[in-house]
Amino acid sequence: ALFQTLTQFHQAGWPLVMVHGGGVVVEQQLAANGFTSEKCGGLRVTPEAQIPVVAGALAGTANTALVAAAARAGLTPVGLSLADGGIVRAQVLDPALGRVGQASPGDPRLLTQLLQLGMLPVVSSIAVDEAGRLLNVNADQAATALCQLLAAELVLLSDVDGVLDGQGQLLPTLDRSECAKQVAIGVIEGGMKVKVEAALAAAQSINNCVRIASWRHPEQLTALLEGGSVGTVIQP
Ligand SMILES: Nc1ncnc2c1ncn2[C@@H]1O[C@H](COP(=O)(O)OP(=O)(O)O)[C@@H](O)[C@H]1O
Ligand SMILES: CC(=O)N[C@@H](CCC(=O)OP(=O)(O)O)C(=O)O
């Protein structure tokens, strides 16, 4: 259903890049290989011994499944990782987290060429550092690096409607100070804290709003085509 909606964006002439994670797939495949996994501050601790499984799950299973779904919807997807064409520069974020990467914008040419061809780049959040080591990048942080690289608008999709308050109600708009307040009181935590911080970084560098919305209701995203709004708007 999401790709059906993206087809409408494509037909309206919006060039699209999809950046994806797949934490659920990572967890399934780590468990199937006898590994346990934990998160620290919303990021998966990734010991060196686990990176082949994590890379297989994200750049293999998740990426090819999304490419297949996009093709079925009539788009022309190209499956990539952050390691292809120098899209990003990456380094270890914090040695205590193992092979977790921090990505910064690299070379835009591969993506711009694919967009000119009318294709849909589908980019997994696996990167390679200068020493040639595979790194596991949180997908929201990966999307932020690509947003900065292309000076593009950014919509971060999650399994919730957007950022929710303490009563589970959607917060329609948030600025930096309100985000900090909600994080401090523990209302925004875990994966949503990572997402909100990624959104704030992106919003600041493109000097434009970033949206956090749900992939569960893709039809609501078409409001963006008419200049409308969806989910939570994160202000620069
Ligand atoms: N204030 C909040 N609003 C919405 N979700 C929140 C909030 N605080 C924590 N979360 C959690 O963050 C999750 C989204 O983060 P995560 O699962 O990492 O996202 P994704 O896989 O979509 O990148 C939500 O499903 C929810 O459990
Ligand atoms: C370092 C880190 O946390 N990497 C993430 C990458 C996948 C991801 O971000 O997936 P979601 O979008 O489904 O959360 C992970 O291993 O889960």
CSV table of C-alpha atoms and ligand atoms in Angstrom, one decimal:
chain,number,residue,atom,x,y,z
A,1,ALA,CA,0.0,0.0,0.0
A,2,LEU,CA,2.9,2.4,0.7
A,3,PHE,CA,4.4,1.9,-2.7
A,4,GLN,CA,1.0,2.4,-4.3
A,5,THR,CA,0.9,5.8,-2.6
A,6,LEU,CA,4.5,6.5,-3.7
A,7,THR,CA,3.4,5.8,-7.3
A,8,GLN,CA,1.1,8.8,-7.0
A,9,PHE,CA,4.1,11.0,-5.9
A,10,HIS,CA,6.1,9.6,-8.8
A,11,GLN,CA,3.3,10.4,-11.3
A,12,ALA,CA,3.1,13.9,-9.9
A,13,GLY,CA,6.8,14.4,-10.8
A,14,TRP,CA,8.3,14.1,-7.3
A,15,PRO,CA,11.6,12.4,-7.3
A,16,LEU,CA,11.8,10.0,-4.4
A,17,VAL,CA,14.5,8.2,-2.5
A,18,MET,CA,13.6,5.6,0.1
A,19,VAL,CA,15.9,4.9,3.0
A,20,HIS,CA,15.0,1.9,5.2
A,21,GLY,CA,15.9,0.0,8.3
A,22,GLY,CA,14.3,-3.2,9.3
A,23,GLY,CA,14.9,-3.7,13.0
A,24,VAL,CA,12.4,-6.5,13.2
A,25,VAL,CA,14.2,-8.5,10.4
A,26,VAL,CA,17.5,-7.9,12.2
A,27,GLU,CA,16.1,-9.3,15.4
A,28,GLN,CA,14.6,-12.3,13.8
A,29,GLN,CA,17.9,-13.2,12.0
A,30,LEU,CA,20.1,-12.5,15.0
A,31,ALA,CA,17.9,-14.9,17.0
A,32,ALA,CA,17.9,-17.5,14.3
A,33,ASN,CA,21.7,-17.4,14.4
A,34,GLY,CA,21.8,-17.8,18.1
A,35,PHE,CA,22.6,-14.2,19.0
A,36,THR,CA,21.0,-12.0,21.6
A,37,SER,CA,20.7,-8.3,20.9
A,38,GLU,CA,20.2,-5.2,23.0
A,39,LYS,CA,19.6,-1.5,22.3
A,40,CYS,CA,21.3,1.4,24.1
A,41,GLY,CA,19.7,4.8,23.7
A,42,GLY,CA,17.6,3.5,20.8
A,43,LEU,CA,20.6,2.2,18.9
A,44,ARG,CA,21.4,-1.5,18.5
A,45,VAL,CA,24.7,-2.6,20.1
A,46,THR,CA,26.4,-4.4,17.2
A,47,PRO,CA,29.3,-6.6,18.1
A,48,GLU,CA,31.7,-7.4,15.3
A,49,ALA,CA,30.6,-11.0,15.2
A,50,GLN,CA,27.0,-9.9,14.5
A,51,ILE,CA,27.6,-7.5,11.6
A,52,PRO,CA,27.4,-10.1,8.8
A,53,VAL,CA,23.9,-11.1,10.0
A,54,VAL,CA,22.8,-7.5,10.5
A,55,ALA,CA,24.1,-6.6,7.0
A,56,GLY,CA,22.4,-9.6,5.5
A,57,ALA,CA,19.1,-8.7,7.1
A,58,LEU,CA,19.1,-5.0,6.1
A,59,ALA,CA,21.0,-4.9,2.8
A,60,GLY,CA,19.8,-8.4,1.8
A,61,THR,CA,16.4,-9.5,3.2
A,62,ALA,CA,14.8,-6.1,3.9
A,63,ASN,CA,16.2,-4.3,0.8
A,64,THR,CA,15.2,-7.0,-1.7
A,65,ALA,CA,11.7,-7.3,-0.2
A,66,LEU,CA,11.2,-3.6,-0.6
A,67,VAL,CA,12.6,-3.6,-4.1
A,68,ALA,CA,10.2,-6.4,-5.0
A,69,ALA,CA,7.2,-4.6,-3.5
A,70,ALA,CA,8.1,-1.3,-5.3
A,71,ALA,CA,8.5,-3.2,-8.6
A,72,ARG,CA,5.1,-4.8,-8.1
A,73,ALA,CA,3.6,-1.4,-7.6
A,74,GLY,CA,4.9,-0.3,-11.0
A,75,LEU,CA,7.9,1.7,-9.8
A,76,THR,CA,11.5,1.1,-11.1
A,77,PRO,CA,13.5,0.5,-7.9
A,78,VAL,CA,17.2,0.2,-7.5
A,79,GLY,CA,18.4,-1.5,-4.4
A,80,LEU,CA,21.5,0.1,-2.8
A,81,SER,CA,23.2,0.5,0.6
A,82,LEU,CA,24.9,3.6,2.0
A,83,ALA,CA,28.1,2.0,0.9
A,84,ASP,CA,27.3,2.3,-2.9
A,85,GLY,CA,28.7,5.1,-5.0
A,86,GLY,CA,30.2,6.9,-2.0
A,87,ILE,CA,26.7,8.1,-1.0
A,88,VAL,CA,27.8,8.7,2.6
A,89,ARG,CA,31.0,8.9,4.6
A,90,ALA,CA,30.8,6.7,7.6
A,91,GLN,CA,32.7,6.1,10.8
A,92,VAL,CA,32.2,4.2,14.1
A,93,LEU,CA,29.8,6.3,16.2
A,94,ASP,CA,31.0,5.0,19.6
A,95,PRO,CA,33.3,2.0,20.1
A,96,ALA,CA,31.2,0.9,23.1
A,97,LEU,CA,28.3,0.2,20.6
A,98,GLY,CA,30.5,-1.9,18.3
A,99,ARG,CA,29.9,-1.7,14.6
A,100,VAL,CA,27.4,1.1,14.8
A,101,GLY,CA,28.0,3.8,12.3
A,102,GLN,CA,27.6,7.6,12.0
A,103,ALA,CA,26.9,8.7,8.4
A,104,SER,CA,27.6,12.1,6.9
A,105,PRO,CA,26.7,13.3,3.3
A,106,GLY,CA,29.1,12.0,0.6
A,107,ASP,CA,28.7,12.0,-3.2
A,108,PRO,CA,25.2,12.7,-4.6
A,109,ARG,CA,25.9,11.7,-8.2
A,110,LEU,CA,24.7,8.1,-8.1
A,111,LEU,CA,21.4,9.2,-6.6
A,112,THR,CA,20.9,12.2,-8.8
A,113,GLN,CA,21.6,10.0,-11.9
A,114,LEU,CA,19.1,7.4,-10.8
A,115,LEU,CA,16.5,10.1,-10.2
A,116,GLN,CA,17.1,11.6,-13.6
A,117,LEU,CA,16.3,8.2,-15.0
A,118,GLY,CA,13.0,8.1,-13.2
A,119,MET,CA,14.1,5.3,-10.9
A,120,LEU,CA,13.5,4.9,-7.2
A,121,PRO,CA,16.7,4.4,-5.1
A,122,VAL,CA,15.9,2.0,-2.2
A,123,VAL,CA,18.8,2.5,0.2
A,124,SER,CA,19.5,0.2,3.3
A,125,SER,CA,21.2,1.7,6.3
A,126,ILE,CA,24.4,-0.4,6.0
A,127,ALA,CA,27.5,1.6,5.5
A,128,VAL,CA,31.3,1.0,5.0
A,129,ASP,CA,34.0,3.1,6.8
A,130,GLU,CA,37.3,4.1,5.3
A,131,ALA,CA,38.9,0.9,6.6
A,132,GLY,CA,36.3,-1.1,4.6
A,133,ARG,CA,34.4,-2.2,7.7
A,134,LEU,CA,30.7,-2.8,7.5
A,135,LEU,CA,28.7,-0.5,9.8
A,136,ASN,CA,25.1,-0.7,11.1
A,137,VAL,CA,23.5,2.8,10.9
A,138,ASN,CA,20.2,3.7,12.4
A,139,ALA,CA,17.8,4.2,9.5
A,140,ASP,CA,16.6,7.6,10.7
A,141,GLN,CA,20.1,8.9,10.9
A,142,ALA,CA,20.9,7.4,7.5
A,143,ALA,CA,17.8,9.2,6.0
A,144,THR,CA,19.0,12.5,7.6
A,145,ALA,CA,22.4,12.2,5.9
A,146,LEU,CA,20.7,11.6,2.5
A,147,CYS,CA,18.3,14.5,3.1
A,148,GLN,CA,21.3,16.7,3.8
A,149,LEU,CA,23.1,15.3,0.7
A,150,LEU,CA,20.3,16.1,-1.7
A,151,ALA,CA,18.8,19.1,0.2
A,152,ALA,CA,15.6,17.2,0.0
A,153,GLU,CA,12.4,17.2,2.0
A,154,LEU,CA,12.3,14.4,4.6
A,155,VAL,CA,9.4,12.3,5.9
A,156,LEU,CA,10.3,9.8,8.6
A,157,LEU,CA,7.9,6.9,8.7
A,158,SER,CA,7.2,4.8,11.8
A,159,ASP,CA,4.6,2.4,13.2
A,160,VAL,CA,2.9,5.2,15.1
A,161,ASP,CA,1.0,8.3,13.7
A,162,GLY,CA,3.8,10.6,14.8
A,163,VAL,CA,5.2,11.9,18.1
A,164,LEU,CA,2.6,11.2,20.8
A,165,ASP,CA,2.2,13.0,24.1
A,166,GLY,CA,1.9,11.3,27.6
A,167,GLN,CA,-1.8,10.4,26.9
A,168,GLY,CA,-1.0,8.9,23.5
A,169,GLN,CA,-2.4,11.9,21.5
A,170,LEU,CA,-0.6,13.1,18.4
A,171,LEU,CA,1.5,16.2,18.9
A,172,PRO,CA,0.9,18.1,15.6
A,173,THR,CA,4.0,20.2,15.8
A,174,LEU,CA,7.2,20.4,17.8
A,175,ASP,CA,10.2,22.7,17.9
A,176,ARG,CA,13.6,22.1,19.4
A,177,SER,CA,12.8,23.3,22.9
A,178,GLU,CA,9.5,21.4,23.1
A,179,CYS,CA,11.3,18.2,21.9
A,180,ALA,CA,13.9,18.7,24.6
A,181,LYS,CA,11.2,19.1,27.2
A,182,GLN,CA,9.3,16.0,26.2
A,183,VAL,CA,12.6,14.0,26.1
A,184,ALA,CA,13.5,15.3,29.6
A,185,ILE,CA,10.3,14.1,31.1
A,186,GLY,CA,10.5,10.7,29.4
A,187,VAL,CA,7.6,11.1,27.0
A,188,ILE,CA,9.8,10.8,24.0
A,189,GLU,CA,12.2,7.9,24.4
A,190,GLY,CA,14.0,5.0,22.7
A,191,GLY,CA,13.6,4.8,18.9
A,192,MET,CA,11.4,7.9,18.9
A,193,LYS,CA,14.1,9.9,20.6
A,194,VAL,CA,16.6,8.9,17.9
A,195,LYS,CA,14.0,9.8,15.3
A,196,VAL,CA,13.1,13.2,16.7
A,197,GLU,CA,16.8,14.1,17.0
A,198,ALA,CA,17.5,13.0,13.5
A,199,ALA,CA,14.5,15.1,12.3
A,200,LEU,CA,15.8,18.2,14.2
A,201,ALA,CA,19.2,17.8,12.6
A,202,ALA,CA,17.7,17.4,9.2
A,203,ALA,CA,15.3,20.3,9.6
A,204,GLN,CA,18.1,22.6,10.8
A,205,SER,CA,20.4,21.8,7.8
A,206,ILE,CA,17.7,22.1,5.1
A,207,ASN,CA,16.0,25.0,7.0
A,208,ASN,CA,12.6,23.4,6.4
A,209,CYS,CA,10.1,21.3,8.4
A,210,VAL,CA,10.6,17.5,8.6
A,211,ARG,CA,7.6,15.2,9.2
A,212,ILE,CA,7.2,12.2,11.3
A,213,ALA,CA,4.3,10.1,10.1
A,214,SER,CA,3.0,6.5,9.9
A,215,TRP,CA,3.6,3.9,7.2
A,216,ARG,CA,0.4,2.2,8.4
A,217,HIS,CA,-1.8,4.9,6.8
A,218,PRO,CA,0.1,5.7,3.5
A,219,GLU,CA,-3.0,7.2,1.9
A,220,GLN,CA,-2.7,10.1,4.4
A,221,LEU,CA,0.7,10.9,2.9
A,222,THR,CA,-1.0,12.2,-0.3
A,223,ALA,CA,-2.0,15.3,1.6
A,224,LEU,CA,1.6,16.3,1.1
A,225,LEU,CA,1.0,16.5,-2.6
A,226,GLU,CA,-1.5,19.3,-2.1
A,227,GLY,CA,0.7,21.1,0.4
A,228,GLY,CA,-1.2,19.7,3.4
A,229,SER,CA,0.2,18.1,6.5
A,230,VAL,CA,0.4,14.7,8.1
A,231,GLY,CA,1.8,13.3,11.4
A,232,THR,CA,4.0,15.6,13.5
A,233,VAL,CA,5.8,18.5,12.0
A,234,ILE,CA,9.3,19.1,13.4
A,235,GLN,CA,10.3,22.7,13.0
A,236,PRO,CA,13.8,23.8,12.3
B,1,LIG,N1,6.5,10.0,22.5
B,1,LIG,C1,6.5,9.0,21.7
B,1,LIG,N2,5.6,9.0,20.6
B,1,LIG,C2,5.6,7.9,19.7
B,1,LIG,N3,6.3,6.8,19.9
B,1,LIG,C3,7.2,6.7,20.9
B,1,LIG,C4,7.3,7.8,21.8
B,1,LIG,N4,8.3,7.5,22.7
B,1,LIG,C5,8.7,6.3,22.4
B,1,LIG,N5,8.1,5.8,21.3
B,1,LIG,C6,8.3,4.5,20.7
B,1,LIG,O1,9.1,4.7,19.6
B,1,LIG,C7,8.7,3.7,18.6
B,1,LIG,C8,9.3,4.2,17.2
B,1,LIG,O2,10.7,4.0,17.2
B,1,LIG,P1,11.3,2.8,16.4
B,1,LIG,O3,10.6,1.5,16.7
B,1,LIG,O4,12.8,2.8,16.6
B,1,LIG,O5,10.9,3.3,15.0
B,1,LIG,P2,11.1,2.8,13.6
B,1,LIG,O6,11.3,1.3,13.6
B,1,LIG,O7,9.9,3.3,12.9
B,1,LIG,O8,12.3,3.6,13.1
B,1,LIG,C9,7.2,3.7,18.7
B,1,LIG,O9,6.7,2.5,18.2
B,1,LIG,C10,7.1,3.8,20.2
B,1,LIG,O10,7.0,2.5,20.8
B,2,LIG,C1,22.4,1.2,14.9
B,2,LIG,C2,21.0,0.7,14.8
B,2,LIG,O1,20.2,0.8,15.7
B,2,LIG,N1,20.6,0.2,13.6
B,2,LIG,C3,19.3,-0.3,13.3
B,2,LIG,C4,19.2,-0.3,11.8
B,2,LIG,C5,17.8,-0.7,11.4
B,2,LIG,C6,16.7,0.3,11.8
B,2,LIG,O2,17.0,1.5,12.0
B,2,LIG,O3,15.5,-0.2,11.7
B,2,LIG,P1,14.1,0.5,12.2
B,2,LIG,O4,13.9,1.7,11.3
B,2,LIG,O5,13.1,-0.6,12.0
B,2,LIG,O6,14.3,0.8,13.6
B,2,LIG,C7,19.0,-1.7,13.9
B,2,LIG,O7,20.0,-2.5,13.9
B,2,LIG,O8,17.9,-2.0,14.3
